[in-house]
mmCIF file of C-alpha atoms and ligand atoms in Angstrom:
data_model
loop_
_atom_site.group_PDB
_atom_site.id
_atom_site.type_symbol
_atom_site.label_atom_id
_atom_site.label_comp_id
_atom_site.label_asym_id
_atom_site.label_seq_id
_atom_site.Cartn_x
_atom_site.Cartn_y
_atom_site.Cartn_z
ATOM 1 C CA MET I 1 13.442 24.714 8.620
ATOM 2 C CA ASN I 2 13.291 21.040 8.226
ATOM 3 C CA THR I 3 14.215 20.032 4.665
ATOM 4 C CA TYR I 4 13.561 16.587 2.953
ATOM 5 C CA ASP I 5 15.209 15.298 0.013
ATOM 6 C CA ILE I 6 12.709 13.167 -1.991
ATOM 7 C CA ALA I 7 13.407 10.969 -4.998
ATOM 8 C CA VAL I 8 10.641 10.992 -7.610
ATOM 9 C CA ILE I 9 10.055 8.282 -10.200
ATOM 10 C CA GLY I 10 7.076 9.585 -12.339
ATOM 11 C CA GLY I 11 7.477 6.266 -14.451
ATOM 12 C CA ASP I 12 5.038 5.354 -17.358
ATOM 13 C CA GLY I 13 1.649 6.241 -18.697
ATOM 14 C CA THR I 14 -0.280 8.157 -16.363
ATOM 15 C CA GLY I 15 2.363 7.974 -13.648
ATOM 16 C CA PRO I 16 4.058 11.282 -14.234
ATOM 17 C CA GLU I 17 0.661 13.136 -14.563
ATOM 18 C CA VAL I 18 -0.492 11.898 -11.037
ATOM 19 C CA ALA I 19 2.910 12.355 -9.689
ATOM 20 C CA ARG I 20 2.907 15.946 -10.574
ATOM 21 C CA GLU I 21 -0.307 16.678 -8.702
ATOM 22 C CA ALA I 22 0.846 14.721 -5.608
ATOM 23 C CA LEU I 23 3.999 16.961 -5.634
ATOM 24 C CA LYS I 24 1.964 20.119 -6.149
ATOM 25 C CA VAL I 25 -0.280 19.137 -3.022
ATOM 26 C CA SER I 26 3.054 18.302 -1.166
ATOM 27 C CA GLU I 27 4.385 21.779 -1.898
ATOM 28 C CA ALA I 28 1.344 23.295 -0.663
ATOM 29 C CA ALA I 29 1.663 21.375 2.589
ATOM 30 C CA ALA I 30 5.088 22.395 2.967
ATOM 31 C CA CYS I 31 4.386 26.099 2.523
ATOM 32 C CA LYS I 32 1.725 25.860 5.033
ATOM 33 C CA PHE I 33 3.433 23.825 7.635
ATOM 34 C CA GLY I 34 6.902 25.403 7.296
ATOM 35 C CA PHE I 35 9.196 22.741 5.811
ATOM 36 C CA LYS I 36 10.977 22.516 2.434
ATOM 37 C CA ILE I 37 11.236 19.624 -0.049
ATOM 38 C CA ASN I 38 13.891 19.030 -2.621
ATOM 39 C CA TRP I 39 12.589 16.853 -5.265
ATOM 40 C CA HIS I 40 15.112 14.651 -7.285
ATOM 41 C CA HIS I 41 13.834 13.216 -10.602
ATOM 42 C CA PHE I 42 14.738 9.885 -11.946
ATOM 43 C CA ASP I 43 13.430 8.845 -15.414
ATOM 44 C CA PHE I 44 13.317 5.046 -14.942
ATOM 45 C CA GLY I 45 10.476 3.315 -16.675
ATOM 46 C CA GLY I 46 9.399 1.924 -20.089
ATOM 47 C CA GLU I 47 10.659 4.866 -22.342
ATOM 48 C CA ARG I 48 13.970 4.631 -20.909
ATOM 49 C CA PHE I 49 14.017 0.970 -21.318
ATOM 50 C CA LEU I 50 12.915 0.993 -24.939
ATOM 51 C CA LYS I 51 15.617 3.710 -25.651
ATOM 52 C CA THR I 52 18.459 2.146 -23.838
ATOM 53 C CA GLY I 53 17.682 -1.577 -23.126
ATOM 54 C CA GLU I 54 18.285 -0.731 -19.399
ATOM 55 C CA VAL I 55 15.705 -1.004 -16.867
ATOM 56 C CA LEU I 56 17.673 0.160 -13.759
ATOM 57 C CA PRO I 57 21.276 1.248 -14.261
ATOM 58 C CA ASP I 58 23.583 -0.663 -11.564
ATOM 59 C CA SER I 59 24.051 2.914 -9.952
ATOM 60 C CA ALA I 60 20.273 3.507 -9.414
ATOM 61 C CA VAL I 61 19.812 1.284 -6.253
ATOM 62 C CA ALA I 62 22.893 2.989 -4.733
ATOM 63 C CA ASP I 63 21.541 6.414 -5.700
ATOM 64 C CA LEU I 64 18.161 5.812 -4.402
ATOM 65 C CA ARG I 65 19.473 4.488 -1.015
ATOM 66 C CA ARG I 66 20.545 7.994 -0.148
ATOM 67 C CA PHE I 67 16.955 9.165 0.119
ATOM 68 C CA LYS I 68 14.582 8.468 3.028
ATOM 69 C CA ALA I 69 11.589 8.430 0.695
ATOM 70 C CA ILE I 70 10.805 7.790 -3.018
ATOM 71 C CA PHE I 71 7.547 8.805 -4.835
ATOM 72 C CA LEU I 72 6.688 6.417 -7.570
ATOM 73 C CA GLY I 73 3.924 7.249 -10.079
ATOM 74 C CA ALA I 74 3.414 4.095 -11.995
ATOM 75 C CA VAL I 75 5.370 1.415 -13.894
ATOM 76 C CA GLY I 76 4.118 -0.614 -16.959
ATOM 77 C CA HIS I 77 4.359 0.321 -20.635
ATOM 78 C CA PRO I 78 2.304 -1.352 -23.465
ATOM 79 C CA GLN I 79 5.247 -1.942 -25.641
ATOM 80 C CA VAL I 80 7.149 -3.621 -22.865
ATOM 81 C CA GLN I 81 6.612 -7.328 -22.189
ATOM 82 C CA PRO I 82 4.753 -7.524 -18.845
ATOM 83 C CA GLY I 83 6.856 -8.429 -15.874
ATOM 84 C CA ILE I 84 10.021 -6.710 -17.085
ATOM 85 C CA LEU I 85 9.455 -3.229 -15.683
ATOM 86 C CA GLU I 86 7.321 -4.618 -12.644
ATOM 87 C CA LYS I 87 10.097 -6.852 -11.635
ATOM 88 C CA GLY I 88 12.915 -4.837 -12.800
ATOM 89 C CA ILE I 89 11.940 -1.709 -11.012
ATOM 90 C CA LEU I 90 9.241 -1.966 -8.590
ATOM 91 C CA LEU I 91 9.919 -5.423 -7.102
ATOM 92 C CA ARG I 92 13.661 -4.853 -7.304
ATOM 93 C CA LEU I 93 13.444 -1.679 -5.320
ATOM 94 C CA ARG I 94 10.985 -3.249 -2.926
ATOM 95 C CA PHE I 95 13.375 -6.131 -2.175
ATOM 96 C CA GLU I 96 16.938 -4.366 -2.514
ATOM 97 C CA LEU I 97 15.914 -1.494 -0.313
ATOM 98 C CA GLU I 98 14.360 -3.967 2.150
ATOM 99 C CA GLN I 99 10.821 -2.265 1.978
ATOM 100 C CA TYR I 100 9.502 -5.211 3.930
ATOM 101 C CA ILE I 101 6.059 -3.464 4.775
ATOM 102 C CA ASN I 102 3.491 -2.658 2.203
ATOM 103 C CA LEU I 103 1.123 -0.585 3.994
ATOM 104 C CA ARG I 104 -2.481 -0.068 2.551
ATOM 105 C CA PRO I 105 -5.078 2.006 4.364
ATOM 106 C CA VAL I 106 -8.570 1.222 3.280
ATOM 107 C CA LYS I 107 -10.955 3.938 4.010
ATOM 108 C CA LEU I 108 -14.364 4.946 2.425
ATOM 109 C CA TYR I 109 -14.796 8.785 2.174
ATOM 110 C CA ARG I 110 -18.347 8.840 0.737
ATOM 111 C CA ALA I 111 -21.104 6.287 0.647
ATOM 112 C CA GLU I 112 -21.756 6.705 -3.079
ATOM 113 C CA ASP I 113 -18.246 5.539 -3.974
ATOM 114 C CA CYS I 114 -18.868 2.337 -2.542
ATOM 115 C CA PRO I 115 -20.356 -0.574 -4.623
ATOM 116 C CA LEU I 116 -21.679 -2.352 -1.493
ATOM 117 C CA LYS I 117 -25.388 -2.055 -0.556
ATOM 118 C CA ASP I 118 -25.978 -0.097 2.739
ATOM 119 C CA LYS I 119 -22.202 0.527 3.469
ATOM 120 C CA GLY I 120 -20.947 3.908 4.361
ATOM 121 C CA PRO I 121 -17.776 5.542 5.687
ATOM 122 C CA GLU I 122 -18.394 4.259 9.183
ATOM 123 C CA HIS I 123 -18.198 0.524 7.714
ATOM 124 C CA ILE I 124 -15.043 0.693 6.073
ATOM 125 C CA ASP I 125 -11.930 1.997 7.737
ATOM 126 C CA PHE I 126 -9.166 -0.520 8.157
ATOM 127 C CA ILE I 127 -5.605 -0.911 7.131
ATOM 128 C CA VAL I 128 -3.638 -4.049 5.444
ATOM 129 C CA VAL I 129 -0.205 -4.737 6.465
ATOM 130 C CA ARG I 130 1.350 -6.740 3.712
ATOM 131 C CA GLU I 131 4.668 -8.575 4.075
ATOM 132 C CA ASN I 132 6.497 -7.071 1.168
ATOM 133 C CA ASN I 133 9.881 -9.035 0.690
ATOM 134 C CA GLU I 134 9.056 -12.845 0.679
ATOM 135 C CA GLY I 135 6.449 -15.504 -0.041
ATOM 136 C CA LEU I 136 5.669 -16.318 -3.572
ATOM 137 C CA TYR I 137 7.221 -13.073 -4.645
ATOM 138 C CA ALA I 138 10.727 -14.263 -3.624
ATOM 139 C CA GLY I 139 11.156 -15.741 -7.041
ATOM 140 C CA ALA I 140 12.129 -19.252 -5.770
ATOM 141 C CA GLY I 141 11.396 -22.084 -8.008
ATOM 142 C CA GLY I 142 12.051 -23.130 -11.479
ATOM 143 C CA ASN I 143 11.090 -25.309 -14.276
ATOM 144 C CA LEU I 144 12.165 -28.599 -15.909
ATOM 145 C CA PHE I 145 11.779 -29.777 -19.437
ATOM 146 C CA LYS I 146 10.155 -26.515 -20.368
ATOM 147 C CA GLY I 147 8.212 -26.508 -23.559
ATOM 148 C CA THR I 148 7.764 -30.296 -23.631
ATOM 149 C CA PRO I 149 4.846 -32.336 -22.396
ATOM 150 C CA ASN I 150 6.754 -33.314 -19.450
ATOM 151 C CA GLU I 151 7.092 -29.562 -18.362
ATOM 152 C CA VAL I 152 7.440 -28.999 -14.572
ATOM 153 C CA ALA I 153 6.846 -25.540 -13.086
ATOM 154 C CA ILE I 154 7.643 -24.991 -9.491
ATOM 155 C CA GLN I 155 7.070 -21.644 -7.532
ATOM 156 C CA GLU I 156 7.731 -21.841 -4.019
ATOM 157 C CA SER I 157 6.551 -19.418 -0.956
ATOM 158 C CA ILE I 158 9.695 -18.296 1.106
ATOM 159 C CA ASN I 159 8.704 -17.549 4.649
ATOM 160 C CA THR I 160 11.296 -16.762 7.217
ATOM 161 C CA ARG I 161 10.975 -16.614 10.904
ATOM 162 C CA ARG I 162 12.853 -13.246 10.762
ATOM 163 C CA GLY I 163 10.756 -11.964 7.974
ATOM 164 C CA VAL I 164 7.433 -12.747 9.518
ATOM 165 C CA ASP I 165 8.337 -11.775 13.031
ATOM 166 C CA ARG I 166 9.572 -8.247 11.708
ATOM 167 C CA CYS I 167 6.173 -7.859 9.695
ATOM 168 C CA LEU I 168 4.019 -9.010 12.727
ATOM 169 C CA LYS I 169 5.990 -6.637 15.119
ATOM 170 C CA TYR I 170 5.270 -3.739 12.664
ATOM 171 C CA ALA I 171 1.615 -4.771 12.549
ATOM 172 C CA PHE I 172 1.183 -5.055 16.331
ATOM 173 C CA ASP I 173 2.944 -1.792 17.052
ATOM 174 C CA LEU I 174 0.867 -0.143 14.380
ATOM 175 C CA ALA I 175 -2.330 -1.713 16.035
ATOM 176 C CA LYS I 176 -1.386 -0.536 19.420
ATOM 177 C CA LYS I 177 -0.811 3.124 18.223
ATOM 178 C CA ARG I 178 -4.117 3.303 16.127
ATOM 179 C CA ARG I 179 -7.084 5.147 17.318
ATOM 180 C CA ASN I 180 -5.042 6.887 20.074
ATOM 181 C CA GLY I 181 -6.212 4.617 22.699
ATOM 182 C CA GLN I 182 -9.741 5.166 22.020
ATOM 183 C CA PRO I 183 -11.541 1.772 21.596
ATOM 184 C CA TRP I 184 -12.475 0.647 18.081
ATOM 185 C CA LYS I 185 -16.129 0.592 17.782
ATOM 186 C CA GLY I 186 -16.060 -3.058 16.369
ATOM 187 C CA LEU I 187 -15.043 -4.493 19.693
ATOM 188 C CA LYS I 188 -17.300 -6.403 21.816
ATOM 189 C CA PRO I 189 -18.114 -5.020 25.311
ATOM 190 C CA GLU I 190 -16.265 -7.988 26.874
ATOM 191 C CA ASP I 191 -13.022 -7.146 24.821
ATOM 192 C CA VAL I 192 -13.294 -3.522 25.880
ATOM 193 C CA ALA I 193 -13.687 -4.630 29.560
ATOM 194 C CA ALA I 194 -10.542 -6.659 29.139
ATOM 195 C CA GLY I 195 -8.585 -3.531 28.053
ATOM 196 C CA LYS I 196 -8.527 -4.073 24.352
ATOM 197 C CA THR I 197 -8.640 -0.939 22.070
ATOM 198 C CA THR I 198 -7.873 -2.335 18.619
ATOM 199 C CA GLN I 199 -7.983 -5.583 16.600
ATOM 200 C CA LEU I 200 -5.289 -7.374 14.453
ATOM 201 C CA THR I 201 -6.378 -9.904 12.084
ATOM 202 C CA LEU I 202 -3.812 -12.317 10.848
ATOM 203 C CA CYS I 203 -5.207 -13.385 7.236
ATOM 204 C CA GLY I 204 -3.760 -16.690 6.203
ATOM 205 C CA LYS I 205 -4.784 -20.075 5.096
ATOM 206 C CA THR I 206 -3.857 -22.486 7.955
ATOM 207 C CA ASN I 207 -5.975 -25.243 6.825
ATOM 208 C CA VAL I 208 -4.121 -25.814 3.677
ATOM 209 C CA LEU I 209 -0.853 -24.240 3.809
ATOM 210 C CA THR I 210 0.262 -25.986 6.694
ATOM 211 C CA TYR I 211 4.060 -25.240 6.429
ATOM 212 C CA ALA I 212 4.098 -21.509 5.666
ATOM 213 C CA PHE I 213 1.002 -20.460 7.792
ATOM 214 C CA ASP I 214 1.970 -22.698 10.577
ATOM 215 C CA LEU I 215 4.906 -20.531 10.884
ATOM 216 C CA TRP I 216 2.925 -17.376 10.723
ATOM 217 C CA TRP I 217 0.517 -18.723 13.307
ATOM 218 C CA ARG I 218 3.097 -19.605 15.772
ATOM 219 C CA ALA I 219 4.977 -16.455 15.320
ATOM 220 C CA PHE I 220 1.650 -14.623 15.845
ATOM 221 C CA GLN I 221 0.914 -16.653 19.000
ATOM 222 C CA ASP I 222 4.434 -15.854 20.266
ATOM 223 C CA ILE I 223 4.261 -12.135 19.878
ATOM 224 C CA ALA I 224 0.565 -11.326 20.732
ATOM 225 C CA PRO I 225 0.954 -11.357 24.631
ATOM 226 C CA ARG I 226 3.414 -8.521 24.303
ATOM 227 C CA TYR I 227 0.428 -6.175 23.224
ATOM 228 C CA PRO I 228 -2.214 -6.702 25.788
ATOM 229 C CA THR I 229 -4.345 -3.931 24.392
ATOM 230 C CA VAL I 230 -4.693 -5.408 20.809
ATOM 231 C CA LYS I 231 -7.167 -8.081 20.367
ATOM 232 C CA SER I 232 -5.744 -10.856 18.163
ATOM 233 C CA ASP I 233 -7.902 -12.501 15.534
ATOM 234 C CA TYR I 234 -7.699 -14.932 12.611
ATOM 235 C CA ALA I 235 -9.244 -15.437 9.463
ATOM 236 C CA HIS I 236 -8.700 -17.535 6.116
ATOM 237 C CA VAL I 237 -7.934 -15.370 3.171
ATOM 238 C CA ASP I 238 -10.966 -16.771 1.136
ATOM 239 C CA ALA I 239 -13.278 -15.944 4.160
ATOM 240 C CA ILE I 240 -11.700 -12.379 4.454
ATOM 241 C CA CYS I 241 -12.663 -11.909 0.554
ATOM 242 C CA MET I 242 -16.397 -12.744 1.565
ATOM 243 C CA TRP I 243 -16.348 -10.551 4.523
ATOM 244 C CA PHE I 244 -15.050 -7.486 2.817
ATOM 245 C CA VAL I 245 -18.137 -7.582 0.900
ATOM 246 C CA LYS I 246 -20.457 -8.580 3.489
ATOM 247 C CA ASN I 247 -19.154 -7.177 6.791
ATOM 248 C CA PRO I 248 -16.228 -4.844 6.101
ATOM 249 C CA GLU I 249 -16.942 -3.401 9.477
ATOM 250 C CA TRP I 250 -15.395 -6.258 11.322
ATOM 251 C CA PHE I 251 -11.791 -5.325 10.343
ATOM 252 C CA ASP I 252 -9.538 -2.852 11.899
ATOM 253 C CA VAL I 253 -5.891 -4.001 11.120
ATOM 254 C CA ILE I 254 -5.072 -6.962 8.963
ATOM 255 C CA VAL I 255 -1.592 -8.518 8.615
ATOM 256 C CA THR I 256 -0.814 -11.132 5.863
ATOM 257 C CA ASP I 257 1.699 -12.403 3.404
ATOM 258 C CA ASN I 258 2.761 -11.040 0.206
ATOM 259 C CA MET I 259 0.558 -12.799 -2.333
ATOM 260 C CA PHE I 260 -2.751 -12.649 -0.121
ATOM 261 C CA GLY I 261 -1.868 -9.181 0.622
ATOM 262 C CA ASP I 262 -1.734 -8.365 -3.043
ATOM 263 C CA ILE I 263 -4.991 -10.051 -3.844
ATOM 264 C CA ILE I 264 -6.995 -8.835 -0.810
ATOM 265 C CA THR I 265 -5.914 -4.959 -1.332
ATOM 266 C CA ASP I 266 -7.343 -5.040 -4.870
ATOM 267 C CA LEU I 267 -10.659 -6.135 -3.543
ATOM 268 C CA ALA I 268 -10.291 -3.592 -0.693
ATOM 269 C CA ALA I 269 -9.530 -0.799 -2.926
ATOM 270 C CA MET I 270 -12.783 -1.522 -4.758
ATOM 271 C CA ILE I 271 -14.943 -1.145 -1.663
ATOM 272 C CA GLN I 272 -13.342 2.157 -0.848
ATOM 273 C CA GLY I 273 -14.076 3.691 -4.229
ATOM 274 C CA GLY I 274 -11.627 2.099 -6.405
ATOM 275 C CA LEU I 275 -7.954 2.655 -7.579
ATOM 276 C CA GLY I 276 -8.660 6.431 -8.036
ATOM 277 C CA VAL I 277 -8.187 6.690 -4.215
ATOM 278 C CA ALA I 278 -6.220 3.675 -3.211
ATOM 279 C CA ALA I 279 -2.796 4.566 -1.907
ATOM 280 C CA GLY I 280 0.051 2.672 -0.325
ATOM 281 C CA GLY I 281 3.573 2.858 1.052
ATOM 282 C CA ASN I 282 6.403 0.255 0.838
ATOM 283 C CA LEU I 283 8.079 0.825 4.145
ATOM 284 C CA ASN I 284 11.654 0.118 5.523
ATOM 285 C CA PRO I 285 11.224 2.017 8.639
ATOM 286 C CA GLU I 286 15.057 2.082 9.070
ATOM 287 C CA GLY I 287 16.126 2.874 5.363
ATOM 288 C CA THR I 288 14.437 4.039 2.112
ATOM 289 C CA SER I 289 10.773 3.727 1.866
ATOM 290 C CA MET I 290 8.699 4.253 -1.334
ATOM 291 C CA PHE I 291 5.090 5.583 -1.684
ATOM 292 C CA GLU I 292 2.775 4.980 -4.608
ATOM 293 C CA PRO I 293 -0.817 5.008 -5.808
ATOM 294 C CA MET I 294 -2.080 1.397 -6.061
ATOM 295 C CA GLY I 295 -3.249 1.722 -9.561
ATOM 296 C CA GLY I 296 -1.181 1.067 -12.620
ATOM 297 C CA SER I 297 -0.057 3.323 -15.363
ATOM 298 C CA ALA I 298 -3.324 3.130 -17.281
ATOM 299 C CA PRO I 299 -1.923 3.686 -20.847
ATOM 300 C CA LYS I 300 -5.214 4.330 -22.495
ATOM 301 C CA TYR I 301 -5.769 7.555 -20.159
ATOM 302 C CA THR I 302 -2.231 8.803 -20.766
ATOM 303 C CA GLY I 303 -1.963 12.585 -21.456
ATOM 304 C CA LEU I 304 -5.632 13.237 -21.476
ATOM 305 C CA ASN I 305 -5.889 14.996 -18.157
ATOM 306 C CA VAL I 306 -8.530 12.559 -17.105
ATOM 307 C CA ILE I 307 -6.920 10.179 -14.446
ATOM 308 C CA ASN I 308 -7.890 10.669 -10.838
ATOM 309 C CA PRO I 309 -4.917 11.819 -8.951
ATOM 310 C CA LEU I 310 -6.351 11.288 -5.432
ATOM 311 C CA ALA I 311 -4.626 7.989 -4.757
ATOM 312 C CA ALA I 312 -1.235 9.538 -5.813
ATOM 313 C CA ILE I 313 -2.101 12.632 -3.382
ATOM 314 C CA ASN I 314 -2.959 10.347 -0.613
ATOM 315 C CA ALA I 315 0.286 8.525 -1.088
ATOM 316 C CA ALA I 316 2.081 11.801 -0.758
ATOM 317 C CA GLY I 317 0.194 12.274 2.280
ATOM 318 C CA MET I 318 1.190 9.099 3.728
ATOM 319 C CA MET I 319 4.832 9.915 2.768
ATOM 320 C CA LEU I 320 4.945 13.179 4.611
ATOM 321 C CA ASP I 321 3.336 11.584 7.677
ATOM 322 C CA PHE I 322 6.116 8.884 7.418
ATOM 323 C CA LEU I 323 8.809 11.580 7.330
ATOM 324 C CA GLY I 324 7.490 13.010 10.556
ATOM 325 C CA GLU I 325 5.311 15.888 9.062
ATOM 326 C CA SER I 326 2.164 14.317 10.550
ATOM 327 C CA GLN I 327 0.095 17.542 10.454
ATOM 328 C CA ALA I 328 0.763 17.727 6.804
ATOM 329 C CA GLY I 329 -0.268 14.236 6.156
ATOM 330 C CA ALA I 330 -3.451 14.686 8.161
ATOM 331 C CA ALA I 331 -4.040 18.032 6.279
ATOM 332 C CA ILE I 332 -3.765 16.356 3.032
ATOM 333 C CA GLU I 333 -6.210 13.590 3.815
ATOM 334 C CA ALA I 334 -8.667 16.162 5.254
ATOM 335 C CA ALA I 335 -8.349 18.190 2.157
ATOM 336 C CA SER I 336 -8.957 15.151 -0.234
ATOM 337 C CA VAL I 337 -11.889 14.291 1.750
ATOM 338 C CA LYS I 338 -13.318 17.676 1.565
ATOM 339 C CA ILE I 339 -12.709 17.857 -2.325
ATOM 340 C CA ILE I 340 -14.435 14.379 -2.640
ATOM 341 C CA ASN I 341 -17.483 15.431 -0.513
ATOM 342 C CA THR I 342 -17.943 19.005 -2.203
ATOM 343 C CA LYS I 343 -16.635 18.836 -5.729
ATOM 344 C CA ILE I 344 -15.842 15.540 -7.139
ATOM 345 C CA LYS I 345 -18.682 13.760 -9.010
ATOM 346 C CA SER I 346 -17.211 10.411 -9.331
ATOM 347 C CA LEU I 347 -13.927 8.849 -8.442
ATOM 348 C CA ALA I 348 -13.499 7.134 -11.932
ATOM 349 C CA ALA I 349 -11.178 8.441 -14.451
ATOM 350 C CA GLY I 350 -13.049 10.905 -16.850
ATOM 351 C CA LYS I 351 -16.075 11.133 -14.576
ATOM 352 C CA MET I 352 -14.766 13.417 -11.950
ATOM 353 C CA GLY I 353 -16.305 16.591 -13.468
ATOM 354 C CA PHE I 354 -12.860 18.139 -13.253
ATOM 355 C CA GLY I 355 -9.394 17.143 -14.993
ATOM 356 C CA THR I 356 -6.393 15.523 -13.195
ATOM 357 C CA ARG I 357 -4.719 19.005 -12.834
ATOM 358 C CA GLU I 358 -7.828 20.728 -11.607
ATOM 359 C CA VAL I 359 -8.274 18.113 -8.827
ATOM 360 C CA GLY I 360 -4.666 18.692 -7.927
ATOM 361 C CA ASP I 361 -5.405 22.502 -7.854
ATOM 362 C CA LEU I 362 -8.541 22.015 -5.643
ATOM 363 C CA VAL I 363 -6.781 19.720 -3.122
ATOM 364 C CA ALA I 364 -3.726 22.159 -2.867
ATOM 365 C CA ALA I 365 -5.928 25.047 -2.291
ATOM 366 C CA ALA I 366 -7.986 23.116 0.420
ATOM 367 C CA VAL I 367 -4.630 22.297 2.086
HETATM 368 C C1 IPM L 1 0.811 -4.011 -6.368
HETATM 369 C C2 IPM L 1 0.910 -4.664 -7.738
HETATM 370 C C3 IPM L 1 2.417 -5.230 -7.890
HETATM 371 C C4 IPM L 1 2.463 -6.436 -7.042
HETATM 372 C C5 IPM L 1 2.718 -5.702 -9.466
HETATM 373 C C6 IPM L 1 2.715 -4.457 -10.381
HETATM 374 C C7 IPM L 1 4.150 -6.311 -9.540
HETATM 375 O O1 IPM L 1 -0.003 -5.528 -8.270
HETATM 376 O O2 IPM L 1 1.736 -3.248 -6.044
HETATM 377 O O3 IPM L 1 0.039 -4.661 -5.807
HETATM 378 O O4 IPM L 1 1.955 -7.517 -7.348
HETATM 379 O O5 IPM L 1 2.727 -6.225 -5.878
HETATM 380 MN MN1 MN L 2 -1.543 -5.609 -6.621
#
């Protein structure tokens, strides 16, 4: 029997509650598809920091590196100054474990969960590949004369050819595999005639960020010919925001830098029904990857059994798929879709018509 060792960081606020449901559903899938999971729990987060003054002990990264996957609930604590836990846990793990891809599927499961007029599941089904190790998140910069009228603050976007190339390669490989060779319905007849099956859009700002996105643009042009079935496309980030609202059906796969990826995936999460369902994976295909719901720790809902666990459950589905249990991943997604369409009133916290635990039970039973 295949056995997987998976690290779990429940984290802060509602993180542990949604993680519990994700683990419950994963167990149901393991039972159904005949594999075993050993969960290894770690208590990193705000509570531990407040007690010990330590965000991540020095040994943590080395401990976590032994796992192929980490499941993360959420970090962020109302009594801890913003940035300490986010940078000290989430970003540190993304960087030190070289999780260079942040993968965020955007799928609408039910028309009524979408705030856009006249858009349904047939219009919203794309995936964002966000570069996850560089850009403005690299922390390059500094300040001069801080606290004086002459203060200067510099925050630089770091883009390396190696980092951009590996991100683009991941995105093109993903686009090539997507939809199993069946042409994506957004393609024009002439694209299909030319043998294209999927589309990859580079999201940038080549008209203003003429150093960073010049590098991205050239790297994109250089790699594209190696993928004859992928139609390559480009859009500025501001235009993408407009089109997510007006014509989300124009997108299939999108690749972008760290900061733009952060921003457009919050917008994308809203058109797919909100943070209650939006999931993501921080991937190092050769090392340790980390899966998480996109939402934060939602302190005001903590312990009330009202938060929506579907984003965490979907993240667990992505994790099992990534580990090679693709049937289990697909079964979890199908079970969430079924429960959304037959049981759940709304995807918003406190309005589901069921509690957090009950939604986990329903999805687990459907698996
Ligand atoms: C996300 C979050 C993080 C980010 C924060 C919590 C540091 O917004 O995963 O998108 O900016 O990447
Ligand atoms: Mn974000």
